[in-house]
Each structure stands twice: as C-alpha cells, then as structure tokens.
XYZ file of C-alpha atoms in Angstrom:
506
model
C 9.890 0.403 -20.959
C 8.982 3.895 -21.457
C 11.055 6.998 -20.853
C 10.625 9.977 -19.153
C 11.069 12.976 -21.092
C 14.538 14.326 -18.973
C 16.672 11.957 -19.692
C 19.846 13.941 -20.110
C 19.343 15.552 -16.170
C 17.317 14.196 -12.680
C 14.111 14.374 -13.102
C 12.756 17.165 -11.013
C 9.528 15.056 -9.503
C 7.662 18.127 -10.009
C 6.112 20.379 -12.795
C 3.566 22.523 -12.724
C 0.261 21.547 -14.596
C 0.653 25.116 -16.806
C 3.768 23.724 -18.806
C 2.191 20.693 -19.343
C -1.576 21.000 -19.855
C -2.203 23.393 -23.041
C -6.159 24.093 -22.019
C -5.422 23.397 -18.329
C -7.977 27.165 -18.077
C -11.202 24.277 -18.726
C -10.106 22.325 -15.882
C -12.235 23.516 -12.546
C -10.348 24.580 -9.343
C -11.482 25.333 -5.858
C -13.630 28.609 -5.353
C -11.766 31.871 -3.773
C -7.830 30.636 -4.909
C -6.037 33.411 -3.235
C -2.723 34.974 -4.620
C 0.493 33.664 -3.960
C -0.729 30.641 -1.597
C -3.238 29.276 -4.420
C -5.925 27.129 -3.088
C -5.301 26.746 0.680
C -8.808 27.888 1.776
C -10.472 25.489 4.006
C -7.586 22.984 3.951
C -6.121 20.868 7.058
C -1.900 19.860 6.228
C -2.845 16.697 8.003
C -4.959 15.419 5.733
C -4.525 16.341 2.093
C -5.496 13.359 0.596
C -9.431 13.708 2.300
C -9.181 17.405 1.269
C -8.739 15.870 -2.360
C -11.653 13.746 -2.006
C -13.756 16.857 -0.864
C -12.724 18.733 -3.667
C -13.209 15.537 -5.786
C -16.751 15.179 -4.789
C -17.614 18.844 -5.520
C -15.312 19.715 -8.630
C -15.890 16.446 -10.850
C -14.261 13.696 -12.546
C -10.687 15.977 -13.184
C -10.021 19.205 -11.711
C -6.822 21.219 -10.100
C -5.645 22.924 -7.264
C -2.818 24.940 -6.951
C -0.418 25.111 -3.770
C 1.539 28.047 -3.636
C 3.465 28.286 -7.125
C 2.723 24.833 -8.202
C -0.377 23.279 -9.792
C -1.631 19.855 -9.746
C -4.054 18.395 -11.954
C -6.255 15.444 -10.127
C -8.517 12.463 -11.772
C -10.872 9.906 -10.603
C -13.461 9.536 -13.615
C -13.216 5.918 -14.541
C -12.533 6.955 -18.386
C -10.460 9.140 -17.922
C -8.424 6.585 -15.439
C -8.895 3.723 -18.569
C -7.179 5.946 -20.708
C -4.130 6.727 -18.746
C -3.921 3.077 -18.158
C -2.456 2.784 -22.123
C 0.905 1.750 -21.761
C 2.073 2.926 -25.149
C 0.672 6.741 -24.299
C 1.941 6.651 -19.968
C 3.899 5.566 -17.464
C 4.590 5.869 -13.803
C 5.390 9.501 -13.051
C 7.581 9.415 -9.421
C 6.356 12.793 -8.067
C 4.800 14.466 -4.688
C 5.875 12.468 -1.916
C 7.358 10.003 -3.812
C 10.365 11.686 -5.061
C 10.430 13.185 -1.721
C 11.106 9.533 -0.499
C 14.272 9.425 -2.794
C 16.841 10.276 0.023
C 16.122 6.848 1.868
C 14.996 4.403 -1.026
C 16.957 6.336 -4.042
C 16.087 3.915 -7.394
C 14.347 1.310 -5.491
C 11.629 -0.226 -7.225
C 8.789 2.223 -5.527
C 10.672 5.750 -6.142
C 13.198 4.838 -9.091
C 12.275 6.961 -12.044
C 11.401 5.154 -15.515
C 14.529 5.909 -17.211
C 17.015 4.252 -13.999
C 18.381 0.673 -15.198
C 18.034 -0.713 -11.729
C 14.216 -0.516 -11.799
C 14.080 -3.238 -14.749
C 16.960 -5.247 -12.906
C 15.687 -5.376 -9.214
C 12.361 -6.373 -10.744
C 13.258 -8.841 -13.321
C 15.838 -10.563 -10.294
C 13.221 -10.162 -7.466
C 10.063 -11.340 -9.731
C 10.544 -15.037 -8.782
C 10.566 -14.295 -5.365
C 6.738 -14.204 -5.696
C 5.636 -17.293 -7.292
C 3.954 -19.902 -6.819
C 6.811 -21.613 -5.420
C 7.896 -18.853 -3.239
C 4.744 -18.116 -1.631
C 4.392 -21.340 -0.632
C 7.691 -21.800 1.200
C 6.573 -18.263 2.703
C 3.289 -19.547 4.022
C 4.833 -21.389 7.271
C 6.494 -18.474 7.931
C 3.054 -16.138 8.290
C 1.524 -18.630 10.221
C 4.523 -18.469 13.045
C 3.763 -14.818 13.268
C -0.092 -14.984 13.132
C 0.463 -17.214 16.249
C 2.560 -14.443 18.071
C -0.353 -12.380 17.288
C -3.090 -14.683 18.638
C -0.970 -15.294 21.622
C -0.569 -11.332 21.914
C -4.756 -11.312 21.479
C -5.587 -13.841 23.635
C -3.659 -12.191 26.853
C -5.267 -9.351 26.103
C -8.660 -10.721 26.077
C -8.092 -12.597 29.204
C -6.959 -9.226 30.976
C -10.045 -7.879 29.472
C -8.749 -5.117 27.662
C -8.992 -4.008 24.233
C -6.926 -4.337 21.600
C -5.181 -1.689 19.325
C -5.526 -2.651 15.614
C -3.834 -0.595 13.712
C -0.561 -1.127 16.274
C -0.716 -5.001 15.989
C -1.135 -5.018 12.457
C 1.942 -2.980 11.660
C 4.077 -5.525 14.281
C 2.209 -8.413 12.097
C 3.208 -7.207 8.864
C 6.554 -5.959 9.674
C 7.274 -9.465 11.305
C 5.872 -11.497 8.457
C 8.079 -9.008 5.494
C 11.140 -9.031 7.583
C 11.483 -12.738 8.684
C 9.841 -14.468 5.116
C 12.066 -11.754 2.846
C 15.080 -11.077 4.948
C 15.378 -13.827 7.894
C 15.422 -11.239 10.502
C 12.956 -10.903 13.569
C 12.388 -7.444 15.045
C 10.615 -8.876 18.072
C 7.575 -6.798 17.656
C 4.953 -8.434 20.162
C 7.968 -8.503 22.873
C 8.274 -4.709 22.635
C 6.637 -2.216 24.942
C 7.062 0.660 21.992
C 7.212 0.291 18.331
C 10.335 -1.213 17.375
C 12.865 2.114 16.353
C 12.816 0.753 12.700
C 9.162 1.639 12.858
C 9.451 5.193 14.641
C 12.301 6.014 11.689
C 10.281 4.486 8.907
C 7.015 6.285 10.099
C 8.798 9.405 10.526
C 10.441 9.816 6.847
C 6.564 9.191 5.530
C 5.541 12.349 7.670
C 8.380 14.353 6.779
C 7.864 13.410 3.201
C 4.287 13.951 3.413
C 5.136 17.317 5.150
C 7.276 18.542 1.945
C 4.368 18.756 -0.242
C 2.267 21.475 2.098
C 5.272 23.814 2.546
C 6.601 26.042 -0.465
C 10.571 26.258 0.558
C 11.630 23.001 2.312
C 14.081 25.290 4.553
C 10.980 25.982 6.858
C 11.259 22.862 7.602
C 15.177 23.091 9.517
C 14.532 20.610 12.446
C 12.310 18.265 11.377
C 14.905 18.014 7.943
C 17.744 17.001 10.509
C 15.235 14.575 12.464
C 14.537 13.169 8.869
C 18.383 12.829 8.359
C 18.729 10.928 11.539
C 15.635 8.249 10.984
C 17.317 7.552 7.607
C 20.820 6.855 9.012
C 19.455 4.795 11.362
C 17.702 3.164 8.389
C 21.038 2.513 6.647
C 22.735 1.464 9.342
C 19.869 -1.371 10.175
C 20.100 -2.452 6.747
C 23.772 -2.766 6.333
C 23.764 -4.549 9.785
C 21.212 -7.196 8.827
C 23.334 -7.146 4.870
C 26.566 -8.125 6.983
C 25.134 -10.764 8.708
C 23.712 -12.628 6.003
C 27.131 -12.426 4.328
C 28.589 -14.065 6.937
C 26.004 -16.556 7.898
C 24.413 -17.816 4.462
C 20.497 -17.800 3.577
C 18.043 -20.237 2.494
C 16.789 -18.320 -0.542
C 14.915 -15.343 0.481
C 14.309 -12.418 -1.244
C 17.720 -10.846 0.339
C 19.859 -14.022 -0.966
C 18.215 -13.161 -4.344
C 19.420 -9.589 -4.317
C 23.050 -10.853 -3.333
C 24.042 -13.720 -5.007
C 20.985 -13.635 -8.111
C 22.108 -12.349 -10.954
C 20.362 -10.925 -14.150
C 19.008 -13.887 -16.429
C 19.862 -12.498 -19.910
C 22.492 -9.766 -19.101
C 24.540 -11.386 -16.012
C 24.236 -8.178 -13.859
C 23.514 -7.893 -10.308
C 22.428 -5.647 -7.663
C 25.009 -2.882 -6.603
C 25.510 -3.104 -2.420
C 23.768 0.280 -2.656
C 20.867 -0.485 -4.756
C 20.553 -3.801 -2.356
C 20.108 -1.593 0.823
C 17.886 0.609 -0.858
C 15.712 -2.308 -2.471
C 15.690 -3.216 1.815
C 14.165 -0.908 2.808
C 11.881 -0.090 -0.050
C 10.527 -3.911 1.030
C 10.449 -3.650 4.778
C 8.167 -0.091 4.420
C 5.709 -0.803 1.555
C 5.882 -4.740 2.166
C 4.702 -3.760 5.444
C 3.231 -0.815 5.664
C 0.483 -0.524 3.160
C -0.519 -4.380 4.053
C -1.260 -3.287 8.113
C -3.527 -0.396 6.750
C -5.398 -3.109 4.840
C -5.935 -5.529 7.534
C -6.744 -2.897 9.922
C -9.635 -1.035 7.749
C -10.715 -4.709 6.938
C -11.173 -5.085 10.642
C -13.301 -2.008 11.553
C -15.465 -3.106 8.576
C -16.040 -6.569 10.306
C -16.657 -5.066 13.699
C -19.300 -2.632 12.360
C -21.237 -5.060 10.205
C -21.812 -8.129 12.160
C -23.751 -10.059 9.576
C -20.421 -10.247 6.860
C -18.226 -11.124 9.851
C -20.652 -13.875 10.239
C -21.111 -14.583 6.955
C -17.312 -15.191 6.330
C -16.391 -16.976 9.702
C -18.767 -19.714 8.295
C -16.964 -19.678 5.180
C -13.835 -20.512 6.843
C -15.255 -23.195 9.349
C -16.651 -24.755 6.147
C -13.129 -24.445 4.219
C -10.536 -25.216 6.871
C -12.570 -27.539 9.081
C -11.034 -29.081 12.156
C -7.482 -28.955 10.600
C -5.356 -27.420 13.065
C -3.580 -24.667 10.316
C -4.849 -23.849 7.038
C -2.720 -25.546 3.985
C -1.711 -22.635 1.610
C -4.193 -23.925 -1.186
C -7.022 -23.253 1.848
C -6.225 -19.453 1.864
C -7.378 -19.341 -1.812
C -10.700 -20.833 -1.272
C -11.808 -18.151 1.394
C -13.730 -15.898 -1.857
C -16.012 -14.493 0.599
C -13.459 -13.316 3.309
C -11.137 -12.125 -0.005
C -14.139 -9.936 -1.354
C -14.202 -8.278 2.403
C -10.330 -7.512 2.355
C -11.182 -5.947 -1.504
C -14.080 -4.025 -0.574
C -12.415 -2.563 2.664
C -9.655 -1.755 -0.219
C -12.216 -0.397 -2.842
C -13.311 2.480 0.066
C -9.645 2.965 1.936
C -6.851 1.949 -0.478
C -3.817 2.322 1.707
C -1.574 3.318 -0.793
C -4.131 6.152 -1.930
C -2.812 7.554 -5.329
C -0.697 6.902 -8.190
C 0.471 9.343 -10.776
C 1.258 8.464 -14.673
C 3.088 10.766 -17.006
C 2.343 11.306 -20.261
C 5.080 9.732 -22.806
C 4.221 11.517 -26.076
C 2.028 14.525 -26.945
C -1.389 13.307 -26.300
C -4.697 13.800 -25.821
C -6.600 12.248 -22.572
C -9.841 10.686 -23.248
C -10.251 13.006 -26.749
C -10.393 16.111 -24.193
C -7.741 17.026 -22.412
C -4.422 17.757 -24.699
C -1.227 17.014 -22.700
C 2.590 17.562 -24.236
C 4.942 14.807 -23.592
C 5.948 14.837 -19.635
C 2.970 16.487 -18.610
C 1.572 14.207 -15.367
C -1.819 13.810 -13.018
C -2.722 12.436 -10.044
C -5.017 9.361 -9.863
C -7.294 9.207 -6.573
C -7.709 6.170 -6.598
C -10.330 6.683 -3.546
C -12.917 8.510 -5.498
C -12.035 6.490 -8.605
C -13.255 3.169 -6.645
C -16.030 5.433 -5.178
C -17.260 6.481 -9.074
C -20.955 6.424 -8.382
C -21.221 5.749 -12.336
C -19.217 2.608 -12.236
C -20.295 1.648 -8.694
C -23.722 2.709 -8.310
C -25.347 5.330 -6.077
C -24.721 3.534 -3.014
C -20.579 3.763 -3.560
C -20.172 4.802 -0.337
C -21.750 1.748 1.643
C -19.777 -1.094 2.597
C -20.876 -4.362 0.561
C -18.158 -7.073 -0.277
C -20.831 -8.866 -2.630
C -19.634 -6.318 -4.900
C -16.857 -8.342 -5.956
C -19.209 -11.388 -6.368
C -17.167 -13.060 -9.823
C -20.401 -11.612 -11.942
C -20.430 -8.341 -10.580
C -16.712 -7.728 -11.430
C -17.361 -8.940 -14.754
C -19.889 -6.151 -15.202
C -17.934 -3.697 -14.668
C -15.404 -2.253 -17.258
C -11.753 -2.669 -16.530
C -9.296 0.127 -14.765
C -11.696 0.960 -11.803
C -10.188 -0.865 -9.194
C -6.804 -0.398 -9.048
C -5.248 -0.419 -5.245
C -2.020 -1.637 -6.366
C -1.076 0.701 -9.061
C -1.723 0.245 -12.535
C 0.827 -1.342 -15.218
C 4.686 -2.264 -15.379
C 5.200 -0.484 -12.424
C 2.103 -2.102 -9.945
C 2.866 -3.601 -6.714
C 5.313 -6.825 -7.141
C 4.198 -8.041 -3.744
C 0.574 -7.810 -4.782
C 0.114 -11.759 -4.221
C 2.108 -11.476 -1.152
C 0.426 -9.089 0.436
C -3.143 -10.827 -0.405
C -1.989 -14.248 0.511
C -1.116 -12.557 4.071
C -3.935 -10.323 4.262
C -6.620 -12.969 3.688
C -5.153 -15.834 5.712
C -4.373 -13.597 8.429
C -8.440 -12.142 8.460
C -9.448 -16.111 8.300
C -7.208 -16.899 11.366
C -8.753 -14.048 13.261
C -12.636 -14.850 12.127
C -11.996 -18.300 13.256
C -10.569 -17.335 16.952
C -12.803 -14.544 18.190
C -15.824 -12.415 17.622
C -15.004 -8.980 16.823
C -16.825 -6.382 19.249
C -16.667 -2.577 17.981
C -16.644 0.506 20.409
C -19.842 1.796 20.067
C -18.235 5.058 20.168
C -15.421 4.997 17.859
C -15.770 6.667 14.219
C -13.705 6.093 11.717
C -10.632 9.047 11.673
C -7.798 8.284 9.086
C -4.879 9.585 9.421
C -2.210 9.992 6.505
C 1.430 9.740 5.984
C 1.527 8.850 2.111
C -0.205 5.635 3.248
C -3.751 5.657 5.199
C -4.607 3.655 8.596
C -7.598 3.945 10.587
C -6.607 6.285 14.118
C -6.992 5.189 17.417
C -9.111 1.590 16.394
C -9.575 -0.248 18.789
C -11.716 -3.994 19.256
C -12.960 -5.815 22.009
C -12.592 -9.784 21.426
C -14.674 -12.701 22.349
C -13.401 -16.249 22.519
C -15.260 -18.263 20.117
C -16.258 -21.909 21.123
C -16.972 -25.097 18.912
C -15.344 -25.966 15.725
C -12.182 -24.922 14.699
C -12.419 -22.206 17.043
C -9.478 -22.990 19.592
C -7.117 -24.379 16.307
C -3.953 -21.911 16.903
C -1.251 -21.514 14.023
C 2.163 -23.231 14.629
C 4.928 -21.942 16.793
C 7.370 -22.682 14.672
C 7.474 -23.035 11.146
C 8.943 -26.239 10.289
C 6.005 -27.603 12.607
C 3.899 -26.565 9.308
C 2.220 -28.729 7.166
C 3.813 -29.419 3.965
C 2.656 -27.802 1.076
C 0.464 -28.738 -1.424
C 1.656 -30.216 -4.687
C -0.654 -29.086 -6.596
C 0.612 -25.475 -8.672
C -1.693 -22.520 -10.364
C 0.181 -18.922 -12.166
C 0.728 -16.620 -10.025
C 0.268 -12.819 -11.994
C 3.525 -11.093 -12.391
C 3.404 -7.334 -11.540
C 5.592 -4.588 -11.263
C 6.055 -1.886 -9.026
C-alpha cells in the first residue's frame, strides 16, 4: 500500500501545483487570471465541475487554474490518465472536497488518507460483504424496495401526475443501502419530505463543496455551524441504529461484519468510532452516487425511445413471464447494462478522482512531478476523449460498450468508479441494483419525457440531473403487470450456480 509523503503530520489535503510541478509554467491556464483571485473570470460557484469541463474542452488534455492562492493542475487525456493509473508510481490523493468531508466520515474508506491503518482493515473486513454470496442474499432485499417504488409509480400514474426522478431514486437507493447493509428502514416512500438523514447528508456535500470556492473558510460562519449540526445529527443516527443492533442481534450484514468481524491475519477489529464513520461513509456514497446513476440513465431512456425499446425487449426475452427476476437474470440484461454504462461514460456521478504522485516522477515522459505532487482526473472529459471515443463523444450510444468495441479500446478510459486499490468496493453492488432496478422499470411502463425539460446538473461533489421529471404509461402484455415481492422472504431462492465477483477498493 503506498504512502503519502507526510507521514510524520496530517496530511494537509491541499498543495499548491507550484511546489509540486517543477515545469508547471508549460501547463496552459485560463486567459485574463487576475491577481490575487486567480482564475475566477467567467466562473459560476455552483457548478465548478462544468466550469472544468469548459476549460477542459478549450485548454487540452492537462491544464491549471488557480483559485485565489492555490493552484490545481487538471487531466483528462487518456495517456496521461493510463499513466497515473501505475500503482507502483500513484495513489489516491484525498484532497478538495474530499478532505473537506473528513469531519463526518474521518478515515472511512472514501476520505481516509493512504497512510491510516483503518483504510486496509475496514476494507479487507468489509470485502466479503460483496461477493458472490452476499449479493445474492442482498438481491431479495432490492426487490422489496423496487416494489415500494412501483407502488409509489403506479399511484402516481393513476393520479396522472408526473413523477420526480431524481427524488425517488435517492429514497430507492437509500432504502436498498440502509435495509440490505444495516437492517434499518428510513421509510422513504411514506415521507412527505426527504427523510432528515437525507437533508443532513445533502447538506455536508454542499458545505463541503462550498469550501473549495471560498479562500478563508471563516466567510463561511453560519453555514459552518449548520454543517456542525447536520453532522451531529449524523452521529447521533448512527450510534442510535449501532445500539440497537447491539441489543437485538443481526443476520450478517455489512454492520454485523464491522462489529463482531474481525481481521483475518492480524485479529483486529473496527474501533466503535471507525464503525460509525464506516456508517455513514456507506449510507452517503452507497446511496448517493447510485440515485445519480439511475436517474441520468432514465432521462437517457426517455429522450431516445428506440434504446428504451430496444432494451425492454431484452428483458421480456430474459425474464419472461416469471413474476421477479432470479439474481442470475440481472446479469443477462447486456443491453440494458451498456445503457446504465453509457449514461455513466457522459455523467459519472462521482465526477473526479485525484492520485498523488509516490516518488519523483515523470507523467507520460512530460510532465516532471516530485514525490506528493497530485492532479485532478475529470473523469467526464476523460470518457468524452474524442481520440479514444470518436468524434461523436458527445452523443448518447450504449452500443459503445458492445463486448468488441470495449475491446478496441485501450484500458484506463472508463473509469466511473475510481481507479486502483482505492476504487469503489460497492462497485458490484451498486451495478447489480442499478441494472435490475432499470429492467424492473422498462418492464412496467413506457417512459414519456417533457418535451420541455433540458438537461441542468446540479453538483454537490456528486452530479444528479435537476428538476427531471417523467410521465409513465402502463405497459400491457407480457411480463408487463409482474410486480417485485412485498416482502423478501416471498423471494425466489437463489441460484446455485456461482461466478467471481471483482474485488475493489475504495
């Protein structure tokens, strides 16, 4: 596992691009970078990341900006991404909003810095909790909730009123993370409002997100305290739902492994803090990133009527009349998989990762960098390279993750979970949900886009389409009316047959 280069002190999450990029003078920047504020011409604090993508598109493959005293250095050229992708020469670098997420998650295994012991332990203890094994006994579990969002759905198609994606998807996802991972049930779809867990979670990715645009964090007095407040109410939630389980017992979730699981080789466990923090860390990104997913996958669907089509017969033709798909069916859906990849190829929720430079190197024989020197990946633009992807990057087309044309393509330029020891864990998780939960929707209605709607994203370290909203249609005829079970041990059993399941990181 590599180091970062401050081992003796805290990392500081950031350093400036000048004491760590020898020739950062033949890396571009904006035009007209003013004095004192740097490059802040032209810019909206509400959406930095599309600013980077505009800057992207007209400064190349690796440039810089500058924010007040601090300078960042940004890349999206697939070699240049390939390169930092060597696992002997980088490694995660937890900077920008990440380390500003530290206060509520601490050494979780999202914002815990290279050098922390917990990161190895959490992930080595929590690994199994995605396997083949695991995911199955989760998959009863996701179709309980998809039902409480069909039954949400079909009341509001009956009423004849639309229904807002983005919303339902977060309720879906937060659902599905907190009852399969930690046996508790926010009763999202019975809520008027977004369940307070939700208002404090979404408000510490603002304020976080906030940090970055501001050059002394005291401007930022009342919404610091608000931040203070949404993560003790964080805590508190998650010691509440701790204190229950050690009362009542588990079944082998992924809280029971954080308890009672401890290290294979070295016997340790999980301190009570690092368990709450490793809580939350799970409830926000196992949730959070996965709603964005589903919800740019469904504006995609909506606006191009022909795919929709094309993979609602796929699953008629893979599930058939069965009443709920097996876990072994979600698999088989390749067609409805290559729409959730190419809505994540354009609108990656989780939108950039940074890497950090381990020893004095040089990136991609140009670019010198001294040990601890960092970048930005976007992984947007990356995924948009119209050298990798072809002139027409920008246009929606799953059939570019057709099996041949992903062989075709060099390695390290898709890469919406991360990249290396520290990539998503829940990456099958999340896919597994995401797909099945896009064939049980296909299969129940047509999709009907507001002709008036375009796409706005809006940002708080994660993306989600703004103010989506689809009309539904009832479908008729096979496999149409099929609803997933009320209640999980009404499921299926599941298949005996067994495949790997990759192992990632976070």
């Amino acid at each position: 596992m590599a180091e970062t280069t401050t081992r003796a002190a805290e990392p500081r999450g950031f350093r400036s691009a000048e004491l760590g990029w020898p020739e950062l003078r033949r890396i571009p920047h904006p035009p007209r970078r003013l004095p004192l504020l740097g490059d802040v011409l032209g810019v909206n604090r509400a959406t930095p990341l599309q600013d980077s993508l505009r800057f992207a598109r007209q400064l190349g493959p690796i440039y810089r900006r500058k924010a007040f005293n601090r300078e960042f250095v940004f890349v999206w050229g697939a070699d240049l991404v390939a390169d930092l992708a060597d696992e002997s020469r980088f490694a995660k670098h937890v900077g920008l909003g990440v380390a500003n997420l530290r206060p509520v998650a601490g050494d979780g295994l999202f914002t815990a810095y290279n050098h922390e012991p917990n990161w190895q332990l959490a992930h080595d203890v929590l690994a199994p909790g995605f396997s083949r094994e695991a995911m199955e006994a989760y998959h009863p579990m996701m179709l309980a909730v998809a039902g409480r969002l069909t039954d949400h759905w079909d009341r509001e198609q009956a009423a004849g009123r639309s229904v807002d994606v983005p919303g339902d998807m977060t309720k879906l996802t937060l659902e599905t993370i907190a009852r399969t991972g930690f046996g508790h049930d926010f009763g999202s779809f019975e809520r008027d409002r977004p369940h307070p867990f939700v208002t404090a979670m979404v408000g510490t990715l603002t304020y976080a997100q906030r940090l970055n645009s501001v050059p002394f964090p005291a401007l930022l007095r009342r919404a610091a305290q608000r931040n203070a407040d949404d993560i003790a109410y964080l805590n508190r939630m998650v010691d509440d739902l701790v204190r229950a389980r050690r009362t009542a017992g588990g079944d082998g979730d992924l809280l029971d492994r954080m308890l009672e699981t401890a290290h294979p080789e070295t016997g340790e466990r999980l301190s009570p803090e690092n368990v709450r923090r490793q809580v939350i860390t799970f409830l926000v990104a196992g949730h959070e990133t996965t709603s964005g997913a589903l919800s740019f996958a469904l504006h995609y669907l909506s606006r191009h009527p022909e795919v929709a089509a094309r993979a609602r017969a796929e699953v008629d033709r893979v599930w058939g009349s069965a009443a709920v798909p097996g876990y072994d069916q979600v698999a088989k859906l390749r067609y409805v998989r290559r729409v959730l990849d190419e809505s994540l190829r354009l609108w990656p929720t989780a939108p950039a990762f940074a890497r950090e430079a381990v020893q004095d190197t040089v990136l991609a024989g140009r670019h010198p960098m001294r040990r601890g020197a960092w970048t930005l990946v976007l992984t947007p633009m990356l995924q948009r390279d119209p050298e990798v992807w072809g002139a027409d990057a920008e246009r929606f087309d799953p059939d570019r993750f057709d099996p041949k044309a992903v062989r075709s393509r060099p390695p390290h330029v898709f890469k919406p979970f991360g990249t290396g020891a520290r990539a998503c864990i829940g990456r099958q998780f999340a896919l597994h949900e995401a797909t099945l939960v896009l064939g049980l929707l296909l299969r129940r209605y047509e999709l009907r886009a507001d002709p008036g709607y375009r796409l706005s994203v809006t940002e708080r370290l994660t993306l989600m389409p703004e103010g989506l909203r689809l009309h539904l249609e009832r479908r008729t005829g096979s496999g149409a009316t099929a609803a997933p079970v009320a209640d999980p041990d009404e499921a299926p059993a599941a298949s005996e047959s067994r495949c790997p399941v990759s192992r990632a990181g976070d």
